[in-house]
Structures are given as structure tokens and as C-alpha cells.
PDB file of C-alpha atoms in Angstrom:
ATOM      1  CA  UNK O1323      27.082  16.359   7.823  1.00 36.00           C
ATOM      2  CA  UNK O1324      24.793  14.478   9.536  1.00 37.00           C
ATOM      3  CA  UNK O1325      25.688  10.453  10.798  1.00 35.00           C
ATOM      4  CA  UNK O1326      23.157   9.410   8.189  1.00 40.00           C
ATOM      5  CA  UNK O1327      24.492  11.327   4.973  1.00 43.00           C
ATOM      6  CA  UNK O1328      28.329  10.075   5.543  1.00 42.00           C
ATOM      7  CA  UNK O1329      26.881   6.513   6.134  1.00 44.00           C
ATOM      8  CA  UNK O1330      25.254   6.624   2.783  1.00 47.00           C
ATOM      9  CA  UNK O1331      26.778   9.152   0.925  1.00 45.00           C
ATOM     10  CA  UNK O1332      30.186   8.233  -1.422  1.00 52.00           C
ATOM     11  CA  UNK O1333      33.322   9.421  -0.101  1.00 53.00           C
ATOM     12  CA  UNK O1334      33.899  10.931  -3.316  1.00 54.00           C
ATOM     13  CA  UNK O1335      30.836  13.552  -2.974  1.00 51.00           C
ATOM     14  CA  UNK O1336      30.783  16.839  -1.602  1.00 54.00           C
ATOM     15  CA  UNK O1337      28.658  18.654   0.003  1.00 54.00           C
ATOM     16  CA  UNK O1338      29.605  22.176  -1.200  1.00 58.00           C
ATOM     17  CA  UNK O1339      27.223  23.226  -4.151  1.00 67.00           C
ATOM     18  CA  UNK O1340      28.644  26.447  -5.125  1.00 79.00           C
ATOM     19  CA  UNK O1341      28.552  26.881  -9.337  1.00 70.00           C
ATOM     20  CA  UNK O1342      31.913  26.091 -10.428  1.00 74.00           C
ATOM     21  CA  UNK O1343      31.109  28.592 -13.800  1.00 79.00           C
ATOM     22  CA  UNK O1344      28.882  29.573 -15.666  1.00 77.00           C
ATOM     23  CA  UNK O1345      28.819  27.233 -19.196  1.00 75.00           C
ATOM     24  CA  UNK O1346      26.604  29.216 -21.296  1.00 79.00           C
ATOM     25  CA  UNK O1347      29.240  32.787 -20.462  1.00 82.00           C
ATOM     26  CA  UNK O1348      32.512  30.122 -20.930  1.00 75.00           C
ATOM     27  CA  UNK O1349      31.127  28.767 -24.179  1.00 82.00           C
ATOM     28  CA  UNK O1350      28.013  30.656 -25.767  1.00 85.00           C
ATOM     29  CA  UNK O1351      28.661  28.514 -29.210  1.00 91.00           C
ATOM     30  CA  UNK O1352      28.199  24.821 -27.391  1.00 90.00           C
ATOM     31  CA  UNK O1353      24.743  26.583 -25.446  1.00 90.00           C
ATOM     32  CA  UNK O1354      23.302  27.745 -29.035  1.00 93.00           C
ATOM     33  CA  UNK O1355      23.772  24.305 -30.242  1.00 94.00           C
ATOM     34  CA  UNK O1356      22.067  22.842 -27.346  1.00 93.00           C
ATOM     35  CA  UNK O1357      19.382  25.692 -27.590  1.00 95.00           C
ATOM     36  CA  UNK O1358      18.398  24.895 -31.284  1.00 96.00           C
ATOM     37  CA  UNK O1359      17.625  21.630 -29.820  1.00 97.00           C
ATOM     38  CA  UNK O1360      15.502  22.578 -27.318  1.00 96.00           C
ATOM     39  CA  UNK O1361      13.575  24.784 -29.921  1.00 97.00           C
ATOM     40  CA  UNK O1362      12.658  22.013 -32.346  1.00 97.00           C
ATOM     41  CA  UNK O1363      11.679  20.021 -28.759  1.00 97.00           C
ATOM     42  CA  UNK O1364       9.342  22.661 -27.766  1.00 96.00           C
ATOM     43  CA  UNK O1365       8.346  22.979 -31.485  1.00 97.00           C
ATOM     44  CA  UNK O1366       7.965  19.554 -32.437  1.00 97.00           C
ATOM     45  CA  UNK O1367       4.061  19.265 -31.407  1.00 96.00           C
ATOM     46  CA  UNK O1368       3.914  17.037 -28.747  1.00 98.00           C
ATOM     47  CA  UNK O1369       2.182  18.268 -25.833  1.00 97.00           C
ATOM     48  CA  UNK O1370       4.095  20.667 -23.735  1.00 97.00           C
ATOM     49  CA  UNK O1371       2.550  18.904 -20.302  1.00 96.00           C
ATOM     50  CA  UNK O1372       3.848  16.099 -21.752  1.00 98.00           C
ATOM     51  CA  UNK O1373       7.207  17.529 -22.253  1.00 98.00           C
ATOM     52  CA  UNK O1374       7.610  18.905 -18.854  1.00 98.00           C
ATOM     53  CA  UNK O1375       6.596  15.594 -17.150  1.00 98.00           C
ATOM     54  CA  UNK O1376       9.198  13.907 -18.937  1.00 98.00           C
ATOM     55  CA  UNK O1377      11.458  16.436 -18.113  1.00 98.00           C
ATOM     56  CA  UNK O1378      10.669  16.041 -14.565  1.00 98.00           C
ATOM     57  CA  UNK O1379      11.055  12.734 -14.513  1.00 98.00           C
ATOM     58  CA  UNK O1380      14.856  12.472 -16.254  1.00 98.00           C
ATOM     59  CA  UNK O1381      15.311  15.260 -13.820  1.00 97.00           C
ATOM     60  CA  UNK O1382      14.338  13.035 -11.047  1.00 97.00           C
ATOM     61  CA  UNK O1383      16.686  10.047 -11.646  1.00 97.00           C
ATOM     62  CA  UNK O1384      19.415  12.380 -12.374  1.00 96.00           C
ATOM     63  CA  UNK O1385      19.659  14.128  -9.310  1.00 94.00           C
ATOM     64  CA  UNK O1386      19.548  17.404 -11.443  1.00 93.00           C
ATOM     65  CA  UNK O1387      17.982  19.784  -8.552  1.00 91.00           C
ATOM     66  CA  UNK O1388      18.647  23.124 -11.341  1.00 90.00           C
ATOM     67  CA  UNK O1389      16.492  21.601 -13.748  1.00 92.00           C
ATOM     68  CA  UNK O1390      13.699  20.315 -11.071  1.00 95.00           C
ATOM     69  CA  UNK O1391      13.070  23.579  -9.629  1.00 94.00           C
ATOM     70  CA  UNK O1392      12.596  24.804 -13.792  1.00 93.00           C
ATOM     71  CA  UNK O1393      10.789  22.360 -14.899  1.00 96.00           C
ATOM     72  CA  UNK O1394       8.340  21.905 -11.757  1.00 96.00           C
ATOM     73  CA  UNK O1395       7.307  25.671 -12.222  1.00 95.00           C
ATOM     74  CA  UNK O1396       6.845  25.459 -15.953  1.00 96.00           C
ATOM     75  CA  UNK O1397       4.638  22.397 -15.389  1.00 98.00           C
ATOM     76  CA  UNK O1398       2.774  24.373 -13.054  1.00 97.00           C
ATOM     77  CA  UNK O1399       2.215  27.370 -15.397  1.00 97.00           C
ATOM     78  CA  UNK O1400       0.615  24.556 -18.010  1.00 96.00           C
ATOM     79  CA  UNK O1401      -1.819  23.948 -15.126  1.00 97.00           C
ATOM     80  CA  UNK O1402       0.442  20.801 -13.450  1.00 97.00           C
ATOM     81  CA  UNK O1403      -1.025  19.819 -10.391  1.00 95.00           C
ATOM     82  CA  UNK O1404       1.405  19.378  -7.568  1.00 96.00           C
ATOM     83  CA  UNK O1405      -0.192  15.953  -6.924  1.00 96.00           C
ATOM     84  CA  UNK O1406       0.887  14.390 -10.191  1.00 97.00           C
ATOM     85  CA  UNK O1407       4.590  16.020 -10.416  1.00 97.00           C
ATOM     86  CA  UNK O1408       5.282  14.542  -6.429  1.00 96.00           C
ATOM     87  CA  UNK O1409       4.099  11.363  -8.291  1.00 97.00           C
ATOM     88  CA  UNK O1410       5.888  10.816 -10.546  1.00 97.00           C
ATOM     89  CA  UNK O1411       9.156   9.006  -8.628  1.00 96.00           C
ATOM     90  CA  UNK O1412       6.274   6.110  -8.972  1.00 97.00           C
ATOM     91  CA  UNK O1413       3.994   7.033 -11.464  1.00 98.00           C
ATOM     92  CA  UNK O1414       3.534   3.427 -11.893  1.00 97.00           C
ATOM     93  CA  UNK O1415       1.907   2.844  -8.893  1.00 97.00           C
ATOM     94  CA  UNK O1416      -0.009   6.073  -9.775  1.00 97.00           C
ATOM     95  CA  UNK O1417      -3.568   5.922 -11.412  1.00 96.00           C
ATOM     96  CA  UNK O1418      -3.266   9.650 -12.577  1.00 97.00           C
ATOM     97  CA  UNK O1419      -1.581   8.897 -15.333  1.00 98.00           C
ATOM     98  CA  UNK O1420      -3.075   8.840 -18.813  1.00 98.00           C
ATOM     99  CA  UNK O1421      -1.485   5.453 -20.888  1.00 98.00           C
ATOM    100  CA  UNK O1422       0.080   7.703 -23.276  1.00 98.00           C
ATOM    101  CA  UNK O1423       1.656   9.552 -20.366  1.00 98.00           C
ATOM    102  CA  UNK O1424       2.446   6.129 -18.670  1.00 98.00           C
ATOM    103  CA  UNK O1425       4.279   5.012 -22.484  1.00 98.00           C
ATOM    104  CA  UNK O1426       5.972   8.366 -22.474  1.00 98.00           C
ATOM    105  CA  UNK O1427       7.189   8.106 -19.325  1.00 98.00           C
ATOM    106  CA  UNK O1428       8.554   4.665 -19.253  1.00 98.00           C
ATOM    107  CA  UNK O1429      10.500   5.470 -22.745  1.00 98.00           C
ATOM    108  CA  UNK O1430      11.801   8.498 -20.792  1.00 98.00           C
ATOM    109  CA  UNK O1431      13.490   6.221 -18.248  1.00 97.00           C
ATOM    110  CA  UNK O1432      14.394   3.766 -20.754  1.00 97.00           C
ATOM    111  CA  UNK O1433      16.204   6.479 -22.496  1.00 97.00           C
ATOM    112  CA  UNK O1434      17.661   8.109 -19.307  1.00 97.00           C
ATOM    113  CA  UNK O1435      18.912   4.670 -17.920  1.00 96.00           C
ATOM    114  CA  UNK O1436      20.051   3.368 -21.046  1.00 93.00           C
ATOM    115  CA  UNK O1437      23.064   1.836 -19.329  1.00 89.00           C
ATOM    116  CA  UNK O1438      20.780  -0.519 -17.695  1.00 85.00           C
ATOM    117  CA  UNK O1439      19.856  -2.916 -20.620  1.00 86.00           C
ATOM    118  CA  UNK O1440      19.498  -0.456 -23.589  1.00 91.00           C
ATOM    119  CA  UNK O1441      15.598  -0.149 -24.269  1.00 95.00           C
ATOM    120  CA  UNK O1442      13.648  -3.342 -24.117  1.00 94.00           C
ATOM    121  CA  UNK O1443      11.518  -4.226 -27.081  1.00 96.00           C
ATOM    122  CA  UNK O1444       8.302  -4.338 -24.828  1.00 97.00           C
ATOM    123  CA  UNK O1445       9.067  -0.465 -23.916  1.00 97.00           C
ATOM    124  CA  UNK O1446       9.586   0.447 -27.438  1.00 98.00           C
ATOM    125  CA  UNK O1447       6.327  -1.245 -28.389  1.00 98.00           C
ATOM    126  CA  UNK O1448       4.141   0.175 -25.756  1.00 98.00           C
ATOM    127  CA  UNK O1449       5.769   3.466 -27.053  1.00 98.00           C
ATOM    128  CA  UNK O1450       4.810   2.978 -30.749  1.00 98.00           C
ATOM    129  CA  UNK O1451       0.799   2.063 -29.463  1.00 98.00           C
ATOM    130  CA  UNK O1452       0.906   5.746 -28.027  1.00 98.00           C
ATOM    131  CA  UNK O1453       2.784   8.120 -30.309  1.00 98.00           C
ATOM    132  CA  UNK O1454       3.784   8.225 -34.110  1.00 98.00           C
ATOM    133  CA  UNK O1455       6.854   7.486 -35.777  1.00 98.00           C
ATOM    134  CA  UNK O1456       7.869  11.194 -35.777  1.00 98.00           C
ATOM    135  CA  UNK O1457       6.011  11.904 -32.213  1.00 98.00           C
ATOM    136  CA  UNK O1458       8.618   8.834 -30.997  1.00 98.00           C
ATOM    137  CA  UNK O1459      11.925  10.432 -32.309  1.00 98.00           C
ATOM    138  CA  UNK O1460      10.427  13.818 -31.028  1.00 98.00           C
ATOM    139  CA  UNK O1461       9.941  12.017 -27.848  1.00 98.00           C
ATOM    140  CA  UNK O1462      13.650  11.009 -28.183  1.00 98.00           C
ATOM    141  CA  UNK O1463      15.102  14.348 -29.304  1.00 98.00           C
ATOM    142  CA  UNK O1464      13.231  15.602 -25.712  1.00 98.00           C
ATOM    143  CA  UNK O1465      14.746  12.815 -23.605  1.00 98.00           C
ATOM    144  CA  UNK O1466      18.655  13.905 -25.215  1.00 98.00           C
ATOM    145  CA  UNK O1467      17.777  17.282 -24.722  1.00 97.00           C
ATOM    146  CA  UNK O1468      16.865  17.138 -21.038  1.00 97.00           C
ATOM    147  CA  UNK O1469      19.763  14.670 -19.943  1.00 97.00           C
ATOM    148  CA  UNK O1470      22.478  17.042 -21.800  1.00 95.00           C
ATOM    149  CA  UNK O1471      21.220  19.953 -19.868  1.00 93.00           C
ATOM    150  CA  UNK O1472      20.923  17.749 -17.009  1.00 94.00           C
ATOM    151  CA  UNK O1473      24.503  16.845 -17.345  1.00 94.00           C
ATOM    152  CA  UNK O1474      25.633  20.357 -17.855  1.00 90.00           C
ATOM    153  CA  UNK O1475      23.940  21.594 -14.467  1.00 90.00           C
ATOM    154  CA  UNK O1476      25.152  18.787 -12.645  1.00 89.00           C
ATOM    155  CA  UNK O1477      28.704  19.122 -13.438  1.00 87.00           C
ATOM    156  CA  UNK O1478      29.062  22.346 -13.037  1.00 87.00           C
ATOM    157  CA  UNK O1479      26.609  22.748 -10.360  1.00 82.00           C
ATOM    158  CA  UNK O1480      24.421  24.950 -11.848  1.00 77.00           C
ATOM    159  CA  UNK O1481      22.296  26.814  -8.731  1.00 79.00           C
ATOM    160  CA  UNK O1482      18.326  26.174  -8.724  1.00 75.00           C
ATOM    161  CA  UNK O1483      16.327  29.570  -8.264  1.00 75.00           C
ATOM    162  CA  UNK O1484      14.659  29.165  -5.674  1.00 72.00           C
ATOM    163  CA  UNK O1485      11.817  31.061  -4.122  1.00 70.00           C
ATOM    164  CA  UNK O1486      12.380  29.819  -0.437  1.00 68.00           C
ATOM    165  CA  UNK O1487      15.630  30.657   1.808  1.00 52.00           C
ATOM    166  CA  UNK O1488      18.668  29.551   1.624  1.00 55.00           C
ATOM    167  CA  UNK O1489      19.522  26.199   3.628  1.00 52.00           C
ATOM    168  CA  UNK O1490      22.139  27.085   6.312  1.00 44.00           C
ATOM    169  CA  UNK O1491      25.621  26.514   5.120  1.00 44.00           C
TER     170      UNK O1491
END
């Protein structure tokens, strides 16, 4: 490890990122019930660019690098522009963001960091301006959905495929 990663990495990380097992084999029953989530996500109507930017972006803050790889190359087969996904770690410095992107986006975080405050009344408002009632708890139902599977690649270190090699070891 290099002088910079111990300096600023917690003791209590490690660097090995082999899959410790495979949760949808060890309990097929607990990765139904999170798939019939996911379905009424991707059913629910809201835009499925949408979707995968907020996706992204819970991604992002979690550290979940399984779910980045996914949900970068879905965005890309919606016709995501690598421009806008590299943006998004400050899409609110970003002008290529639409306001109901910007709303979605910010209830995302709000959502993902809910430890930090809960969600502020100004983020739920700006929210409501942009999406329905039922578009908001769809919203909602997509922020749960990406943080569980977030959380279930993360702790069990779930390997991203990807298309380039292998780091060294």
C-alpha cells in the first residue's frame, strides 16, 4: 500500500477485495424480495435515465464500485453521455443538468445521507415542484432499492465486471 493510502485510509480497512459469497446462491428468498422491488422501480414510470443517474449517484457516495460499473453501462445503453455521469460527484456545479434532474438528484442524496440531518424541508419541496406525489415515493422506492443493493455488494464485496484488466494484486 502506498504511503498515501495508509495515511488516509482507516486501520480497520482492507485492501483485499475478494467476494466473501455469493448472497443471491446463500439466500435466493431475501434476493427475490429485493428483486420485486427493483421491478416495480423499473416499472414505476419514471424515466429510466433518470433512474440510472440516481443510481449512480447513491452509488457514488457509497463507495459501491459493483454497482458503478452496472449502472454506468446501463446509463450508457439509454444514450448517457460519459460527460454527465463523470459529473455527477458535483452535479451542482454542473449546468447539464435539467432542474428536475437537479431535484431528483438532491432527494437522492438526501435519502442516501439520511444520517446527516434527515431530509430538509427545502429538499422535499424542491422535490414536490418536479415530480408527483406517486413519482416522489417512486423516487423513494428507487433510492431504498439502490442503497440495499449497495449495501449487499459492499459487504460482501461483490466483484464489478469489468471490461479492462485486472489491477495487479
Amino acid at each position: 500500500m502506498s504511503r498515501l493510502g495508509s495515511r488516509y485510509m482507516p486501520k480497520h480497512w482492507e485492501i483485499n477485495m475478494q467476494q466473501r459469497l455469493d448472497a443471491m446462491k446463500v439466500s435466493p428468498a431475501a434476493f427475490k424480495a429485493m428483486a420485486g422491488l427493483q421491478a416495480y422501480v423499473d416499472q414505476s414510470g419514471l424515466e429510466r435515465s433518470l433512474l440510472e443517474l440516481v443510481k449512480i449517484r447513491a452509488s457514488q457516495i457509497n463507495g459501491c464500485a459493483y454497482c458503478l460499473v452496472m449502472h454506468t453501462a446501463d446509463a450508457r445503453k439509454l444514450g448517457e453521455n460519459d460527460e454527465r455521469m463523470h459529473l455527477l460527484n458535483a452535479w451542482r456545479e454542473a449546468p447539464v443538468f435539467s432542474e428536475r434532474e437537479r431535484a431528483a438528484l438532491e432527494w437522492i442524496e438526501a435519502l442516501t445521507l439520511i444520517t446527516d440531518g434527515h431530509v430538509p424541508d427545502a429538499v422535499y419541496q424542491q422535490a414536490r415542484k418536479h415530480f408527483s406525489e406517486k413519482e416522489l415515493v417512486d423516487l423513494t422506492a428507487a433510492a431504498v432499492a439502490i442503497n440495499s443493493w449497495n449495501r449487499i455488494a459492499i459487504a460482501f464485496r461483490a466483484t464489478p465486471q469489468l471490461k479492462i484488466a485486472k489491477a495487479a494484486a
